[in-house]
mmCIF file of C-alpha atoms in Angstrom:
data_model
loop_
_atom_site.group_PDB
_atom_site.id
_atom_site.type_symbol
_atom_site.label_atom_id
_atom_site.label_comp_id
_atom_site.label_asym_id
_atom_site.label_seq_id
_atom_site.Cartn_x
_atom_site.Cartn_y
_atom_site.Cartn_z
ATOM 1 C CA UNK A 127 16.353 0.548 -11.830
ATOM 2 C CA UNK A 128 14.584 0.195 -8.337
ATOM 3 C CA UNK A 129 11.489 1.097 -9.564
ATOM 4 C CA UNK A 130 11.354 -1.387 -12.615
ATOM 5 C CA UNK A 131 12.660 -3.846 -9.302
ATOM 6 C CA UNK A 132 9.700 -3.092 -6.937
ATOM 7 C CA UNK A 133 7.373 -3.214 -10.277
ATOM 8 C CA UNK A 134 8.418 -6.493 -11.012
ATOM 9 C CA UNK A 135 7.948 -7.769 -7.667
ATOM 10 C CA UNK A 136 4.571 -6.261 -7.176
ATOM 11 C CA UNK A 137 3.388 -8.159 -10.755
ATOM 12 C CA UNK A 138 4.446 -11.331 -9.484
ATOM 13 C CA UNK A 139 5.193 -11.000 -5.609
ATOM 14 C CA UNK A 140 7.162 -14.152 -4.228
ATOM 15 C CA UNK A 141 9.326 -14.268 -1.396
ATOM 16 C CA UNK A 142 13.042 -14.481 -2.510
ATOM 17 C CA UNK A 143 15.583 -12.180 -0.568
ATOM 18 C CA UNK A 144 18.740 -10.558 -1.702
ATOM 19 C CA UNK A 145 21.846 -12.440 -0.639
ATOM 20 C CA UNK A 146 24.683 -10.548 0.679
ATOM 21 C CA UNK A 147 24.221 -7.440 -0.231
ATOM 22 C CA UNK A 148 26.636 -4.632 1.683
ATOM 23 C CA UNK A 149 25.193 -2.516 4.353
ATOM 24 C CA UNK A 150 25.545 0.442 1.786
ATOM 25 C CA UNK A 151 23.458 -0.702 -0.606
ATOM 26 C CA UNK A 152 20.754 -1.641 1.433
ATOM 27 C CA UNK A 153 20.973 1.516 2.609
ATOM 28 C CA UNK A 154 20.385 3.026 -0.808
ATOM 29 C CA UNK A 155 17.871 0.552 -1.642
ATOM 30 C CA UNK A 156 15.845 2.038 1.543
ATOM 31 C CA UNK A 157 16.184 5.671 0.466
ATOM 32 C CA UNK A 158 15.837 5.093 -3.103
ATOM 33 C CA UNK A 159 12.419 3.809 -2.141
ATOM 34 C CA UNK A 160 11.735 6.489 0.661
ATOM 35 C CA UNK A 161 12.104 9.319 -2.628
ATOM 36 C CA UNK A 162 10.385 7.449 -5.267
ATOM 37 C CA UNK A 163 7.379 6.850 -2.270
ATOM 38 C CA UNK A 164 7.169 10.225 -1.421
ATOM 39 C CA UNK A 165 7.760 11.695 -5.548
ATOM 40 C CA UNK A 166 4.867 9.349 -5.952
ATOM 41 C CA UNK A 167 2.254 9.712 -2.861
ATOM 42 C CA UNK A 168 2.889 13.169 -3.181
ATOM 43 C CA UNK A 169 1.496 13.089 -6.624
ATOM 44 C CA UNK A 170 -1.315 11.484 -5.620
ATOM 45 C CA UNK A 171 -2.023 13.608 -2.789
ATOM 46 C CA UNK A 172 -1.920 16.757 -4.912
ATOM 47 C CA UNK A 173 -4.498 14.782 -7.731
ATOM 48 C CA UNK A 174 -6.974 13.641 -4.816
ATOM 49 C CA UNK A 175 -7.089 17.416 -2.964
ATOM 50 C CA UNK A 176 -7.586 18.910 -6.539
ATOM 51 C CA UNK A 177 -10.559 16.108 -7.253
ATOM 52 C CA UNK A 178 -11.738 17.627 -3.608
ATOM 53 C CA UNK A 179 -11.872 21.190 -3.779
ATOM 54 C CA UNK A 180 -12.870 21.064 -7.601
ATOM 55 C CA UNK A 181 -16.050 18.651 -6.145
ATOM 56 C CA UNK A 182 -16.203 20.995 -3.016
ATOM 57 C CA UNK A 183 -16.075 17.656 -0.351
ATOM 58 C CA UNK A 184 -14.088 18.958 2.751
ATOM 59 C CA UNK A 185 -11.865 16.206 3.903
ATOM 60 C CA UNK A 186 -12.163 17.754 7.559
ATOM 61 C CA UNK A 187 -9.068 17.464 9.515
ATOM 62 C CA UNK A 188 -6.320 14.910 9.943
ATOM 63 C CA UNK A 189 -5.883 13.419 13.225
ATOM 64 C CA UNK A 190 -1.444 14.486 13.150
ATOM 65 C CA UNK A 191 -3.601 18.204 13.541
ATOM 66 C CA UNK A 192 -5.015 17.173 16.902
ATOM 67 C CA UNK A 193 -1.755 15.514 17.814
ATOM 68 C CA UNK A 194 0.624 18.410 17.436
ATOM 69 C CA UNK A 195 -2.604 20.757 19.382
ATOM 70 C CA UNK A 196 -2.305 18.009 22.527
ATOM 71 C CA UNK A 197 0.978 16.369 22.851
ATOM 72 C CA UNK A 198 4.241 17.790 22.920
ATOM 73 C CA UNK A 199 6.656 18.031 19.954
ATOM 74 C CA UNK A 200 8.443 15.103 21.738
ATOM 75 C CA UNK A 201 5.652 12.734 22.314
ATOM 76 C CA UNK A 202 4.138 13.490 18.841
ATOM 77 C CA UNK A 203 7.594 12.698 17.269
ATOM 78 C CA UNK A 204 7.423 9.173 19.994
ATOM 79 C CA UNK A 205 4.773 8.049 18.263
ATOM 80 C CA UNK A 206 4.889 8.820 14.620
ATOM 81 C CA UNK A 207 8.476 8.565 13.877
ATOM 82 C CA UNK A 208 9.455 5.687 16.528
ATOM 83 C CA UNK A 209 6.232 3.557 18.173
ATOM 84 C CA UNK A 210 4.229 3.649 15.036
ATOM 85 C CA UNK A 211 6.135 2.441 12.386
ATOM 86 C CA UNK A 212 7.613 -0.645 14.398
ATOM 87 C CA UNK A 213 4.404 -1.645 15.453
ATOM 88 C CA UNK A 214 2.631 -1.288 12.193
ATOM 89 C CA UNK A 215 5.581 -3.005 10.682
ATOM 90 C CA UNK A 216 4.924 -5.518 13.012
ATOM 91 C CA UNK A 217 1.415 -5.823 12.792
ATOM 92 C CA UNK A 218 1.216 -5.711 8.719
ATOM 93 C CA UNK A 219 4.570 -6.898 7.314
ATOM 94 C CA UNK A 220 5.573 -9.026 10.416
ATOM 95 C CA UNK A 221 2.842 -12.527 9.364
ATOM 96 C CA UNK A 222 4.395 -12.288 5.833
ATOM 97 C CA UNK A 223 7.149 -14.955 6.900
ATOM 98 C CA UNK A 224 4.432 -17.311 7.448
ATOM 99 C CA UNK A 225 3.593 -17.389 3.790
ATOM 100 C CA UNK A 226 7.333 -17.354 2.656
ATOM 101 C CA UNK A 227 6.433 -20.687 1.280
ATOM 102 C CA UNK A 228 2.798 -20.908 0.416
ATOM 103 C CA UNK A 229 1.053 -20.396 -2.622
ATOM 104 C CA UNK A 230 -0.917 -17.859 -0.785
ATOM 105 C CA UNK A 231 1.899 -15.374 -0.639
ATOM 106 C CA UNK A 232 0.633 -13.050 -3.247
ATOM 107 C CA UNK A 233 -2.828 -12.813 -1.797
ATOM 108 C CA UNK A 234 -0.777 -11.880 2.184
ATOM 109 C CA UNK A 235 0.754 -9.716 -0.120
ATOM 110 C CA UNK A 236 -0.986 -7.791 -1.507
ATOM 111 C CA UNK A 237 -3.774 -8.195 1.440
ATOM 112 C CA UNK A 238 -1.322 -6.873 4.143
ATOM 113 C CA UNK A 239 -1.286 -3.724 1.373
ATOM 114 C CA UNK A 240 -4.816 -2.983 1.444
ATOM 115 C CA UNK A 241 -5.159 -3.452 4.994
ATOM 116 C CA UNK A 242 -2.580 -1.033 5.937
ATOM 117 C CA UNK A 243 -3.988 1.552 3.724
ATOM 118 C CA UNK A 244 -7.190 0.744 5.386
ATOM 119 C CA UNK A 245 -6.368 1.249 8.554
ATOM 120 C CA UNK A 246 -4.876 4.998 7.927
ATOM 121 C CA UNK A 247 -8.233 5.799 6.915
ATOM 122 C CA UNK A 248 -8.966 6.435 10.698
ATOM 123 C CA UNK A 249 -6.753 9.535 10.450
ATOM 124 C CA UNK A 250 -9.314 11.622 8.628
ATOM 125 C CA UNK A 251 -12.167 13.706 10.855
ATOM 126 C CA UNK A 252 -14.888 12.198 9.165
ATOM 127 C CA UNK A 253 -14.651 8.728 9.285
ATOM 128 C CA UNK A 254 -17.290 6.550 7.609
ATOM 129 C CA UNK A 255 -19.058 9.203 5.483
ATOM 130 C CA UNK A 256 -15.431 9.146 3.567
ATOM 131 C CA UNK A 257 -15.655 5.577 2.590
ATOM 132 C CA UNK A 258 -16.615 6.698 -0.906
ATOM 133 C CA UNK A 259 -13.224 8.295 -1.210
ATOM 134 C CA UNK A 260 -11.614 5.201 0.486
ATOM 135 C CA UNK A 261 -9.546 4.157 -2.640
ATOM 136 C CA UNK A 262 -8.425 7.690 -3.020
ATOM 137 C CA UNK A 263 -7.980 8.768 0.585
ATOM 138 C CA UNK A 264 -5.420 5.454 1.462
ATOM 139 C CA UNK A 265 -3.652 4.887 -1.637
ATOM 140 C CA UNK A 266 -0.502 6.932 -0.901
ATOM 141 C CA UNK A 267 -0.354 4.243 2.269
ATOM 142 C CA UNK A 268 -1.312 1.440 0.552
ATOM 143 C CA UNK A 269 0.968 2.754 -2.123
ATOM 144 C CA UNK A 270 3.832 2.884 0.459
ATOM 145 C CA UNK A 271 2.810 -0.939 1.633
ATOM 146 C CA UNK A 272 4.078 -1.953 -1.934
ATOM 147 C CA UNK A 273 7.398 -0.311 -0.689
ATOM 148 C CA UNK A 274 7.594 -1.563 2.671
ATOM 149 C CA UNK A 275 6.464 -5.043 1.433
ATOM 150 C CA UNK A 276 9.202 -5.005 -1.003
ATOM 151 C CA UNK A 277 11.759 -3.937 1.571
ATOM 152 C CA UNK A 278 10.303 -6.334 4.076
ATOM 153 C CA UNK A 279 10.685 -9.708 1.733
ATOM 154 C CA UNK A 280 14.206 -8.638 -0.030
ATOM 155 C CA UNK A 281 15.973 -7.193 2.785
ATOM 156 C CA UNK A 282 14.027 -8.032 6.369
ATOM 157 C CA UNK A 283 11.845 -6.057 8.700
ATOM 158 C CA UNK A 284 14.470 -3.913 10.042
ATOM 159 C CA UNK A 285 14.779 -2.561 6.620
ATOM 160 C CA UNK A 286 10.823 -1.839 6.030
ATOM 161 C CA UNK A 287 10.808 -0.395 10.098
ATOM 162 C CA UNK A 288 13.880 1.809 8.709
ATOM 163 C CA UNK A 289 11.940 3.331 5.386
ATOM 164 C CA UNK A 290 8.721 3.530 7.604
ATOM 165 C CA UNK A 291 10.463 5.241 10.417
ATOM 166 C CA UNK A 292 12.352 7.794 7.784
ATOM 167 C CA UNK A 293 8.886 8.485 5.955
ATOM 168 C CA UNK A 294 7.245 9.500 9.018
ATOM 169 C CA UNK A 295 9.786 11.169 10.109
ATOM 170 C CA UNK A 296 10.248 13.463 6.927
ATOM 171 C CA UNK A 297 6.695 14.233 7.510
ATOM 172 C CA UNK A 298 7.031 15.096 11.135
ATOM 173 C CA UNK A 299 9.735 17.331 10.310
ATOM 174 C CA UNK A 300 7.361 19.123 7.579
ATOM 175 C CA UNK A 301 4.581 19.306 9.606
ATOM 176 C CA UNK A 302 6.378 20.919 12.511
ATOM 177 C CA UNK A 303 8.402 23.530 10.391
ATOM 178 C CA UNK A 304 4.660 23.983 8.977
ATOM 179 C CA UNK A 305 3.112 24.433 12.814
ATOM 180 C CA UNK A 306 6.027 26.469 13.855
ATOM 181 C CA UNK A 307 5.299 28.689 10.878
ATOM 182 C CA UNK A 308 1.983 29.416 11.334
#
């Protein structure tokens, strides 16, 4: 049902928030999202490193690598889980209220999408010799900008800050149970 919601926004994006819905259900609207972003980034994670090793292109490393090898578990967890996500909600989802009422909505939309996936592209090692792979590479985050758009229009900023913050935080759990296994 949530999914045939955000689909049906992201055909026709305009800028019409729920009305009083109860703390509850925003709640599950949030998580809802937060599994159906990672069931779905996760599958295209697993078809882009397939495409990768079957083409033999190493992706080099990410940069969350060098950030568990030089900060502490503490400051790592500052700035994914907490300082990132507000800012980048700030940053990309944030300027959407000044096209509440403009035709141009759609285009900030879907814009503010792009340009967040864009921007994670800086986490891979190589940089510019990946821009080939660009579309690939940044879809699960532009993918996710769809969700955080969604959340940001129907039920406010907090709410987008709140999936973002619980995405990156699922990963920095998984990523540290991964570090403290190896």
């Amino acid at each position: 049902m949530m999914l045939r919601r955000l689909w049906s926004f992201c055909r026709k994006p305009e800028y019409v928030p729920y009305k009083n819905l109860s703390l509850t259900l925003r709640l599950k609207i949030v998580y809802s999202l937060v599994f159906w972003n990672f069931i779905v980034g996760i599958g295209i994670v697993m078809l882009a490193e397939g495409l990768f090793q079957w083409l033999d292109i190493d992706m080099g490393k990410h940069k969350t690598e060098d950030m568990f090898l030089k900060y502490s578990y503490f400051q790592v967890f500052a700035l994914m889980v907490l300082m990132a996500p507000i800012l980048e909600e700030i940053i990309f989802r944030g300027p959407l209220i000044f096209f509440k009422r403009s035709s141009f909505f759609p285009i900030a939309f879907y814009l503010s999408c792009l340009l967040f996936g864009l921007v994670h592209l800086s986490n891979f090692e190589e940089g510019a010799s990946l821009l080939m792979w660009a579309p690939l590479l940044v879809a699960p985050q532009a993918l996710m900008g769809l969700f955080l758009g969604f959340l940001r229009v129907k039920l406010g900023l907090r709410y987008a800050i709140l999936m973002h913050m619980s995405h990156n935080g699922i990963l920095f759990l998984l990523i540290s149970l991964i570090e403290l296994v190896e």
